[in-house]
Structures are given as C-alpha cells and as structure tokens.
Short mmCIF file of C-alpha atoms in Angstrom, two decimals:
data_model
loop_
_atom_site.label_atom_id
_atom_site.label_comp_id
_atom_site.label_asym_id
_atom_site.label_seq_id
_atom_site.Cartn_x
_atom_site.Cartn_y
_atom_site.Cartn_z
CA MET A 20 101.79 73.82 84.17
CA SER A 21 105.39 73.26 85.27
CA ARG A 22 106.69 70.50 83.05
CA PRO A 23 109.39 71.88 80.73
CA PRO A 24 108.77 71.41 77.03
CA ALA A 25 110.70 68.81 75.11
CA ASN A 26 112.60 71.39 73.11
CA GLY A 27 114.07 72.90 76.31
CA THR A 28 112.34 76.27 75.97
CA PRO A 29 112.53 77.98 79.39
CA LEU A 30 109.24 78.55 81.18
CA LEU A 31 107.95 81.59 83.04
CA LEU A 32 106.01 80.89 86.25
CA SER A 33 106.77 77.18 86.42
CA ARG A 34 105.53 75.13 89.38
CA ARG A 35 107.91 74.65 92.30
CA SER A 36 108.63 71.47 94.31
CA TRP A 37 105.97 70.21 96.74
CA PRO A 38 107.87 71.08 99.98
CA GLU A 39 108.39 74.64 98.73
CA VAL A 40 104.77 74.99 97.60
CA ARG A 41 103.58 73.74 100.98
CA ARG A 42 105.86 76.18 102.82
CA ILE A 43 104.68 79.10 100.70
CA GLY A 44 101.08 78.05 101.25
CA ASP A 45 101.57 78.23 105.02
CA ILE A 46 103.11 81.70 104.70
CA LEU A 47 100.31 83.00 102.51
CA ARG A 48 97.61 81.68 104.83
CA THR A 49 99.17 83.60 107.72
CA GLU A 50 99.53 86.73 105.59
CA THR A 51 95.93 86.45 104.41
CA VAL A 52 94.63 86.46 107.98
CA GLY A 53 96.95 89.37 108.76
CA GLY A 54 95.72 91.18 105.67
CA VAL A 55 92.11 90.92 106.82
CA LEU A 56 93.11 92.33 110.22
CA LEU A 57 94.99 95.10 108.41
CA LEU A 58 91.87 95.98 106.42
CA VAL A 59 89.76 96.04 109.59
CA ALA A 60 92.31 98.28 111.35
CA ALA A 61 92.47 100.68 108.39
CA VAL A 62 88.68 100.95 108.09
CA LEU A 63 88.35 101.51 111.84
CA ALA A 64 91.02 104.23 111.75
CA LEU A 65 89.39 105.99 108.79
CA ALA A 66 85.95 105.84 110.39
CA TRP A 67 87.24 107.20 113.71
CA ALA A 68 89.38 109.93 112.11
CA ASN A 69 86.38 111.19 110.12
CA SER A 70 83.86 110.95 112.96
CA PRO A 71 82.82 113.60 115.52
CA TRP A 72 85.30 111.90 117.89
CA SER A 73 88.34 112.44 115.64
CA ASP A 74 90.11 114.49 118.34
CA ALA A 75 90.14 111.41 120.57
CA TYR A 76 91.83 109.43 117.79
CA ARG A 77 94.54 112.10 117.42
CA SER A 78 94.99 112.27 121.18
CA LEU A 79 95.46 108.52 121.36
CA ALA A 80 98.04 108.55 118.55
CA ASP A 81 99.94 111.38 120.30
CA VAL A 82 100.17 109.71 123.72
CA THR A 83 103.88 109.66 124.59
CA VAL A 84 105.51 106.74 126.42
CA GLY A 85 109.11 105.66 126.90
CA PRO A 86 112.28 106.87 128.66
CA GLU A 87 113.25 110.40 127.67
CA ALA A 88 116.86 109.85 128.76
CA LEU A 89 117.29 107.27 125.99
CA HIS A 90 115.51 109.45 123.41
CA LEU A 91 112.74 106.85 123.31
CA ASP A 92 109.92 109.08 124.55
CA LEU A 93 107.85 108.39 121.45
CA SER A 94 104.17 108.73 120.66
CA LEU A 95 102.13 105.56 120.18
CA ALA A 96 102.06 106.28 116.44
CA GLN A 97 105.86 106.53 116.40
CA TRP A 98 106.22 103.33 118.40
CA ALA A 99 104.04 101.60 115.81
CA ALA A 100 106.09 102.96 112.88
CA ASP A 101 109.56 102.61 114.38
CA GLY A 102 109.09 99.69 116.77
CA LEU A 103 106.37 97.35 115.52
CA LEU A 104 107.39 97.68 111.89
CA ALA A 105 110.88 96.52 112.88
CA ILE A 106 109.22 93.15 113.56
CA PHE A 107 107.64 93.25 110.09
CA PHE A 108 111.01 94.00 108.47
CA PHE A 109 112.73 91.29 110.55
CA VAL A 110 110.34 88.72 109.06
CA ALA A 111 110.83 90.24 105.60
CA GLY A 112 114.59 89.96 106.09
CA LEU A 113 114.31 86.29 107.06
CA GLU A 114 112.24 85.52 103.96
CA LEU A 115 114.59 87.54 101.79
CA LYS A 116 117.68 85.72 103.02
CA ARG A 117 115.98 82.38 102.58
CA GLU A 118 115.13 83.25 98.98
CA PHE A 119 118.77 84.16 98.31
CA VAL A 120 120.16 81.04 100.00
CA ALA A 121 117.60 78.33 99.25
CA GLY A 122 114.84 79.86 97.14
CA ASP A 123 114.22 81.31 93.70
CA LEU A 124 116.70 84.16 94.05
CA ARG A 125 119.72 81.84 94.36
CA GLU A 126 119.33 80.78 90.72
CA PRO A 127 119.99 83.66 88.30
CA ARG A 128 117.66 82.36 85.59
CA ARG A 129 114.79 81.76 88.00
CA ALA A 130 115.42 85.05 89.82
CA MET A 131 115.41 87.04 86.60
CA LEU A 132 111.62 87.33 86.34
CA PRO A 133 110.67 88.45 89.89
CA VAL A 134 113.68 90.78 90.11
CA ALA A 135 112.92 92.39 86.75
CA ALA A 136 109.20 92.64 87.60
CA ALA A 137 109.98 94.25 90.96
CA LEU A 138 112.40 96.73 89.37
CA GLY A 139 109.90 97.63 86.67
CA GLY A 140 107.14 97.86 89.26
CA MET A 141 109.16 100.36 91.30
CA THR A 142 110.81 102.42 88.58
CA LEU A 143 107.77 103.33 86.51
CA PRO A 144 105.58 104.42 89.49
CA ALA A 145 108.43 106.62 90.73
CA LEU A 146 108.79 108.23 87.28
CA ILE A 147 105.05 108.82 87.06
CA TYR A 148 105.04 110.44 90.51
CA VAL A 149 107.95 112.70 89.50
CA ALA A 150 106.15 113.67 86.29
CA PHE A 151 103.14 114.81 88.32
CA ASN A 152 105.22 116.72 90.87
CA VAL A 153 108.25 118.05 89.01
CA GLY A 154 106.94 121.62 89.22
CA ALA A 155 104.86 121.32 92.40
CA GLY A 156 107.48 122.73 94.80
CA ASP A 157 107.24 122.62 98.62
CA GLY A 158 109.22 119.39 98.75
CA ALA A 159 106.62 117.38 96.84
CA LEU A 160 109.32 115.43 94.98
CA THR A 161 110.58 113.87 98.23
CA GLY A 162 107.60 111.50 98.07
CA TRP A 163 108.78 109.85 94.84
CA ALA A 164 109.10 106.43 96.49
CA ILE A 165 105.58 106.30 97.98
CA PRO A 166 103.90 104.43 95.08
CA THR A 167 106.73 101.94 94.62
CA ALA A 168 105.81 99.40 97.32
CA THR A 169 103.56 96.32 97.10
CA ASP A 170 101.78 95.16 100.25
CA ILE A 171 101.58 91.36 100.09
CA ALA A 172 99.25 91.09 103.11
CA PHE A 173 96.80 93.61 101.68
CA ALA A 174 96.95 91.92 98.25
CA LEU A 175 96.27 88.51 99.76
CA ALA A 176 93.40 89.94 101.78
CA VAL A 177 91.89 91.13 98.50
CA LEU A 178 92.19 87.59 97.11
CA GLY A 179 90.52 86.24 100.25
CA VAL A 180 87.66 88.73 100.06
CA ILE A 181 86.93 88.04 96.37
CA ASN A 182 87.32 84.29 96.94
CA THR A 183 89.77 83.77 94.10
CA SER A 184 92.11 80.76 94.19
CA LEU A 185 95.41 81.27 92.40
CA PRO A 186 97.51 78.37 91.10
CA SER A 187 100.67 77.73 93.10
CA ALA A 188 102.96 79.24 90.44
CA MET A 189 101.08 82.55 90.51
CA ARG A 190 101.10 82.67 94.31
CA THR A 191 104.82 81.92 94.38
CA PHE A 192 105.55 84.67 91.87
CA LEU A 193 103.48 87.18 93.85
CA LEU A 194 105.30 86.33 97.10
CA THR A 195 108.78 86.43 95.49
CA LEU A 196 107.94 89.74 93.81
CA ALA A 197 106.89 91.15 97.21
CA VAL A 198 110.12 89.89 98.82
CA VAL A 199 112.28 91.66 96.21
CA ASP A 200 110.03 94.70 96.55
CA ASP A 201 110.68 94.73 100.31
CA LEU A 202 114.45 94.56 99.73
CA LEU A 203 114.34 97.56 97.41
CA ALA A 204 112.09 99.44 99.85
CA ILE A 205 114.57 98.79 102.66
CA VAL A 206 117.41 100.20 100.56
CA ILE A 207 115.32 103.25 99.62
CA ILE A 208 114.42 103.97 103.26
CA ALA A 209 118.00 103.57 104.45
CA VAL A 210 119.60 105.62 101.66
CA PHE A 211 117.06 108.31 100.81
CA TYR A 212 115.08 108.82 104.01
CA THR A 213 117.84 109.16 106.60
CA SER A 214 117.67 112.86 107.46
CA SER A 215 120.62 112.94 109.88
CA LEU A 216 123.27 110.36 110.68
CA HIS A 217 125.10 109.94 114.00
CA PHE A 218 127.98 107.51 113.62
CA GLY A 219 128.50 106.94 117.35
CA PRO A 220 125.26 105.04 118.05
CA LEU A 221 125.47 103.35 114.65
CA LEU A 222 128.92 101.95 115.44
CA LEU A 223 127.80 100.91 118.92
CA ALA A 224 124.88 99.02 117.35
CA LEU A 225 127.39 96.71 115.65
CA ALA A 226 128.27 95.12 119.02
CA PRO A 227 124.82 93.71 119.92
CA MET A 228 124.24 92.81 116.27
CA ALA A 229 127.51 90.87 116.17
CA LEU A 230 126.71 89.07 119.43
CA PHE A 231 123.21 88.30 118.17
CA GLY A 232 124.73 86.92 114.98
CA LEU A 233 127.25 84.82 116.89
CA LEU A 234 124.53 83.26 119.02
CA VAL A 235 122.21 82.42 116.13
CA GLN A 236 125.11 81.00 114.11
CA ARG A 237 125.57 78.64 117.05
CA ARG A 238 121.85 77.86 116.76
CA VAL A 239 120.93 79.50 120.07
CA ARG A 240 117.16 80.01 120.27
CA SER A 241 116.78 81.33 123.83
CA TRP A 242 114.59 84.44 123.63
CA TRP A 243 115.93 85.78 126.95
CA LEU A 244 119.37 86.05 125.32
CA LEU A 245 118.39 87.17 121.81
CA LEU A 246 115.57 89.62 122.57
CA PRO A 247 117.61 92.01 124.78
CA LEU A 248 120.34 92.12 122.12
CA ALA A 249 117.80 92.80 119.38
CA VAL A 250 116.13 95.58 121.37
CA THR A 251 119.52 97.16 122.17
CA ALA A 252 120.54 97.09 118.51
CA TRP A 253 117.17 98.58 117.51
CA ALA A 254 117.49 101.40 120.08
CA LEU A 255 121.00 102.31 118.93
CA VAL A 256 120.02 102.31 115.25
CA HIS A 257 117.06 104.51 116.18
CA ALA A 258 119.38 106.93 117.95
CA SER A 259 121.72 107.00 114.94
CA GLY A 260 119.12 108.63 112.69
CA VAL A 261 118.78 105.61 110.38
CA HIS A 262 115.17 104.42 110.40
CA ALA A 263 114.96 101.81 113.14
CA THR A 264 113.22 99.24 110.93
CA VAL A 265 116.56 98.74 109.13
CA ALA A 266 117.82 97.10 112.33
CA GLY A 267 115.21 94.38 111.90
CA VAL A 268 116.53 93.51 108.45
CA ALA A 269 120.17 93.62 109.57
CA LEU A 270 119.47 91.21 112.44
CA ALA A 271 117.50 88.88 110.16
CA PHE A 272 120.43 88.65 107.76
CA THR A 273 122.59 87.12 110.54
CA VAL A 274 120.23 84.16 111.03
CA PRO A 275 121.36 80.97 109.25
CA VAL A 276 118.96 79.48 106.71
CA LEU A 277 120.36 75.98 106.25
CA ARG A 278 120.54 73.33 108.94
CA ARG A 279 123.96 72.63 110.39
CA LYS A 280 123.45 68.90 109.72
CA PRO A 281 121.78 67.99 106.41
CA GLY A 282 118.39 66.41 106.83
CA PRO A 283 114.67 67.09 106.99
CA GLY A 284 113.25 69.90 109.08
CA PRO A 285 113.38 73.68 109.05
CA GLY A 286 116.52 75.76 109.47
CA LEU A 287 116.77 78.43 112.15
CA ALA A 288 115.56 81.21 109.83
CA GLU A 289 112.43 79.25 108.97
CA HIS A 290 111.92 78.42 112.66
CA PHE A 291 112.08 82.11 113.62
CA GLU A 292 109.86 83.06 110.71
CA HIS A 293 107.24 80.49 111.73
CA ARG A 294 107.24 81.81 115.30
CA ILE A 295 107.34 85.55 114.57
CA ARG A 296 105.29 85.92 111.37
CA PRO A 297 101.93 85.60 113.20
CA LEU A 298 103.03 88.42 115.53
CA SER A 299 104.05 90.54 112.55
CA ALA A 300 100.98 89.86 110.42
CA GLY A 301 98.45 89.71 113.24
CA VAL A 302 99.65 92.52 115.54
CA ALA A 303 102.51 94.70 114.27
CA VAL A 304 101.17 95.59 110.81
CA PRO A 305 97.50 96.04 111.81
CA VAL A 306 98.45 98.31 114.74
CA PHE A 307 100.68 100.40 112.45
CA ALA A 308 97.84 100.58 109.93
CA PHE A 309 95.47 101.76 112.65
CA PHE A 310 97.69 104.73 113.51
CA ALA A 311 98.88 105.47 109.95
CA ALA A 312 95.65 105.17 107.95
CA GLY A 313 93.50 107.48 110.06
CA VAL A 314 93.50 110.53 107.79
CA SER A 315 90.73 113.11 108.04
CA VAL A 316 89.38 113.88 104.58
CA ALA A 317 88.00 117.21 105.78
CA GLY A 318 91.30 118.05 107.44
CA ALA A 319 93.10 117.37 104.17
CA GLY A 320 90.94 119.99 102.45
CA GLY A 321 88.16 117.71 101.29
CA LEU A 322 88.13 114.91 98.75
CA GLY A 323 87.77 117.29 95.80
CA ALA A 324 90.84 119.30 96.77
CA THR A 325 92.82 116.13 97.45
CA LEU A 326 92.02 114.64 94.05
CA THR A 327 93.44 117.72 92.35
CA ASP A 328 96.62 117.69 94.43
CA SER A 329 99.72 116.58 92.53
CA VAL A 330 100.98 114.39 95.40
CA ALA A 331 97.75 112.42 95.68
CA LEU A 332 97.44 112.11 91.90
CA GLY A 333 101.05 111.01 91.52
CA VAL A 334 100.60 108.32 94.16
CA MET A 335 97.29 107.09 92.73
CA VAL A 336 98.39 106.94 89.10
CA GLY A 337 101.74 105.49 90.14
CA LEU A 338 100.07 102.61 91.98
CA VAL A 339 97.30 101.88 89.50
CA VAL A 340 99.03 102.52 86.17
CA GLY A 341 102.74 102.54 87.02
CA LYS A 342 102.80 99.32 89.02
CA ALA A 343 100.73 97.36 86.51
CA ALA A 344 102.59 98.66 83.45
CA GLY A 345 105.99 98.28 85.13
CA VAL A 346 105.47 94.67 86.25
CA LEU A 347 103.81 93.62 83.01
CA GLY A 348 106.34 95.43 80.81
CA ALA A 349 109.32 93.94 82.65
CA THR A 350 107.79 90.47 82.39
CA TRP A 351 107.30 90.89 78.63
CA LEU A 352 110.93 92.02 78.24
CA VAL A 353 112.18 88.95 80.12
CA GLN A 354 110.05 86.76 77.85
CA ARG A 355 111.22 88.63 74.77
CA PHE A 356 114.96 88.45 75.44
CA THR A 357 115.07 84.93 76.93
CA ARG A 358 112.66 83.46 74.35
CA ALA A 359 110.77 81.91 77.26
CA ARG A 360 107.07 81.20 77.29
CA LEU A 361 104.45 81.13 80.02
CA ALA A 362 103.98 77.76 81.70
CA GLU A 363 101.14 75.55 80.50
CA GLY A 364 97.76 76.69 81.81
CA LEU A 365 98.74 80.34 82.20
CA ALA A 366 98.09 83.24 79.86
CA TRP A 367 99.14 86.88 79.67
CA TRP A 368 95.71 87.79 81.01
CA ASP A 369 96.83 86.14 84.28
CA MET A 370 99.94 88.32 84.32
CA VAL A 371 97.72 91.38 83.89
CA GLY A 372 95.79 90.36 87.01
CA LEU A 373 98.98 89.86 89.03
CA ALA A 374 100.42 93.16 87.79
CA LEU A 375 97.27 95.01 88.87
CA LEU A 376 97.36 93.26 92.24
CA ALA A 377 100.94 94.51 92.70
CA GLY A 378 99.46 98.02 92.76
CA VAL A 379 97.96 97.32 96.16
CA GLY A 380 100.37 99.29 98.30
CA PHE A 381 99.78 100.10 101.92
CA THR A 382 102.15 99.47 104.84
CA VAL A 383 105.49 100.56 103.32
CA SER A 384 103.82 103.25 101.19
CA LEU A 385 102.27 104.86 104.28
CA LEU A 386 105.61 104.61 106.10
CA ILE A 387 107.51 106.30 103.27
CA GLY A 388 104.87 109.03 103.10
CA GLU A 389 105.42 109.82 106.77
CA LEU A 390 109.19 109.82 106.33
CA ALA A 391 108.98 112.04 103.25
CA PHE A 392 106.55 114.69 104.51
CA GLY A 393 106.29 114.25 108.29
CA ALA A 394 103.38 112.54 110.02
CA GLY A 395 100.22 114.62 110.18
CA THR A 396 101.24 117.24 107.60
CA GLU A 397 98.94 118.21 104.75
CA ARG A 398 101.25 116.59 102.20
CA ASP A 399 101.28 113.39 104.26
CA ASP A 400 97.48 113.40 104.46
CA HIS A 401 97.25 113.80 100.69
CA SER A 402 99.72 110.99 100.13
CA LYS A 403 97.74 108.71 102.48
CA ILE A 404 94.52 109.38 100.60
CA GLY A 405 96.38 108.68 97.35
CA VAL A 406 97.66 105.37 98.75
CA LEU A 407 94.21 104.34 99.97
CA LEU A 408 92.38 105.26 96.75
CA GLY A 409 95.13 103.90 94.49
CA SER A 410 95.23 100.60 96.37
CA LEU A 411 91.44 100.35 96.32
CA LEU A 412 91.27 100.99 92.57
CA SER A 413 94.07 98.49 91.89
CA ALA A 414 92.25 95.91 93.99
CA LEU A 415 88.97 96.47 92.12
CA LEU A 416 90.63 96.17 88.70
CA ALA A 417 92.55 93.05 89.78
CA THR A 418 89.26 91.60 91.06
CA VAL A 419 87.63 92.03 87.65
CA VAL A 420 90.52 90.40 85.80
CA LEU A 421 91.15 87.52 88.22
CA ARG A 422 87.47 86.71 88.78
CA ALA A 423 87.04 86.36 85.02
CA ARG A 424 89.56 83.50 85.15
CA ASN A 425 88.45 82.03 88.47
CA ARG A 426 86.82 78.91 86.97
CA HIS A 427 90.08 78.12 85.18
CA TYR A 428 92.06 78.68 88.40
CA GLN A 429 89.74 76.34 90.30
CA GLY A 430 90.43 73.63 87.74
CA VAL A 431 94.20 74.10 88.01
CA CYS A 432 94.06 74.13 91.83
CA ALA A 433 91.94 70.95 91.84
CA LEU A 434 94.59 69.29 89.68
CA GLU A 435 97.36 70.49 92.00
CA GLU A 436 95.52 69.13 95.06
CA ARG A 437 94.61 65.68 93.65
CA ASP A 438 96.30 62.90 95.64
CA SER A 439 95.18 59.56 94.18
CA ASP A 440 97.44 57.38 96.32
CA ALA A 441 96.76 59.37 99.53
CA ASP A 442 100.46 59.63 100.34
CA GLY A 443 100.27 63.30 101.27
CA VAL A 444 101.97 64.49 98.07
CA PRO A 445 99.68 65.64 95.22
CA ASP A 446 100.09 63.65 92.03
CA VAL A 447 101.38 66.54 89.88
CA TYR A 448 104.40 66.96 92.16
CA GLU A 449 105.20 63.24 92.06
CA GLU A 450 105.05 63.41 88.26
CA GLN A 451 107.49 66.32 88.08
CA PRO A 452 110.99 65.52 86.82
CA THR A 453 113.72 65.86 89.39
CA THR A 454 115.20 68.78 87.50
CA THR A 455 113.22 71.48 85.79
CA ARG A 456 114.30 74.45 83.83
CA PRO A 457 114.26 77.56 86.00
CA SER A 458 111.84 80.31 85.16
#
C-alpha cells in the first residue's frame, strides 16, 4: 500500500515507517480506551440529567471550590472545562509539536493532505452553521465554530465498538487530521472566544512559562519543579481572560522533541506524552464530558423543539454533511492538483468512511458551545443536543461505510502484521525502500 510507483507518481495515504506506525498504534490504543470512558461518562450524564434526580446532577456541577482571593472559586463544571481540559490541550500541543518537528507536518508535500483536509473539514461546517443562523438573531452566530472540531477519542471509540480494523495509513491520516484540527481549534478559542483581556496577568504568565521552558530545554523532568510552574502559568492565563486551556498548549510548545544526543529512545516530548496521555484520555476528558454532556432534553424545550432550532440544526448538519464534504472535497482537490493517487489497497470509498468519521465531534465542540453561549443557557443546551445527535449520526454512517470494507481491512492488517523472520519488524516495513515519496 505504501510502495511508490515506478513512474514517481506521488501517493496519498502511504504507509509510514515501522517505528512511527508502532508509536501511533500505542497512542491510538490509549485514546481508544479513553474514548470508551468518554462514551460511558456522556451516557451517564445524559441519563442522570434526564432522570427524576436531575437536580442533584445540577447541584453537583455547581459545587464551588477554590480560593476566592485568586479568582479560582470555580464550580466543578468550570474546573473540568478550564482545568482538566488544559491537560488535554497540553498533550495535544506535545503531539502537534512533534508532528511539526519530526512527523508528517515537517514535510510540506506530506503535510498537504491532512492540512487541506482539516481546513476543508472546518471551513464548510462553519459556513453551513452560518447559513442556518444568519437571520436567527440573539447571538446565534457566535456558535459558528461548534461543528468544526473532530474528537479523535470519540472516533476511535466508535471504531472499537464496531470492531473495525483500519490499515495503518488510514489510522495515521485520522490522527494527523485530528492534530491539525486541534491546532485550528486552539487558535479559534484564543482569538474568537476571549471575551475580555487583561494584559497584566498575561504578561506575568510569561515568567513561569519561560522558566518552565528553560528547565525542559535542559531536560529537567522533576515534577516537583515543573508542576508548580505549570499551575502558576495556568492560573495567570485564566486570570487574563484568555481561556486557560491555551496555557496547556503554550507550555507544550516549549518541550523539546528531539533528543539532545542522537540515538534510539524517545525525546522529552514523547516521554511527557507517554506519561500524561493516560491521565488526559482516562480522567480529564471523561470528567469534562460528564459535566458538559448532561443536557436535559425537557429543559431544552423537548426534542421536537430542539430539532427545529437553527443552532441545533446548524451544528448537526455541519458535523454530518459539512465535515464529510469538507474533508472529502479537500482530499479530492489535493489529488486533482498534485496528480497524486491513493496508495495501493485504498479506494475513495475508504476516504468517504474517514470523512464521515471526522464528523464525530464532542469534547472541543461542547467546550466551544459553552464559550459561545454560556454554560447552562438554552442556546448551549440546543448546541449540545446538536453535537450529540450529529456525532451519533456521523458515527452510524461511518459504521455502515467502514464495516462494508472490513474484510478488506482485515486482509491489509494481516499483511501489515506478518513477521516471517520473527525479528519484531513486520515484513512489509522491511521491504519498504529507505526513501518514499511523501503523501
């Protein structure tokens, strides 16, 4: 599937090297487990919020803890959105920097496809949302970015539930697309959803960030030195009015990717990612989902009223139609203008399945909905229902498409796992040429 053709035609979705495939496999296994926990947390929240004990759920979410003097007297729901998601964005920042320094995104020709797909998969959903809400009034247009995000953990949980094995090239593309998607989401949150900006705390935050960066550049790993600096930077960014999760990304960007001395073994960024990703996927994101997904359908006016609301419709159609059409259309344009072709063993039907799977939005979509409309408002409730229904429909459609090709995927995966000489490296990776044309 990855071997370049003799005539030098560039390939889309070519297979990566064995060390990179193995690393991505480890990441996706962690995210899959986290995605299942996320699904459980979301279902539990929905069941509780729509039960006779819904008041207890709201009371729990509104419990306030933290020092008032530092403006950190936040509800548990706010701590989940502002605090725990900073861990999620720290891990996303580590992966993003690694992709730029040592991954697909460092090579312009290889980066072209996931970047174009991510841009298409964010632009078209936003335009669809605007089309539904251009005359709605009451600030409905502020939610334009809600359907633009892809949730990699949720998408992988869907793959785990339907028991579909994707070839390594498809899994790599999905992860890289999600990484670029996260970068664009971070920019959107920082630029468009900062309601007020206080330069004093923001400037003060530069000091702990710089010290954190200095220590990690010297390869310091001591948590008792790094954690207090990270928490201080987070608190100051929170006080500045910029969403505190941006601090997680900024800190991640200071962590070096490459080893100081060339040789085997992970760099510091990969070391941190390996240690912190289980906390992000297994605790931070599921807890946020528990507090964010608990929307009362009756409190939102009933399912019928919600499905006629322009915000909910814009989010749903943006995720299901906009994401799929945007990702698929951008991929076709890259193929059209670069005269590339899909790698051997893959077809455009596979790209349709991946494009539909990209419409599974959850964590960042729910966060943007809260930032746009305010947590607990009617608009926010409608946007949450739109996210949940749109993600569910995207998952169901992706299931139909990918399951139809599952026997083919199993054959490709069996080929990629065959190790005739039992040396720990599958045969297809030993057969790969040392240099391949980037996709």
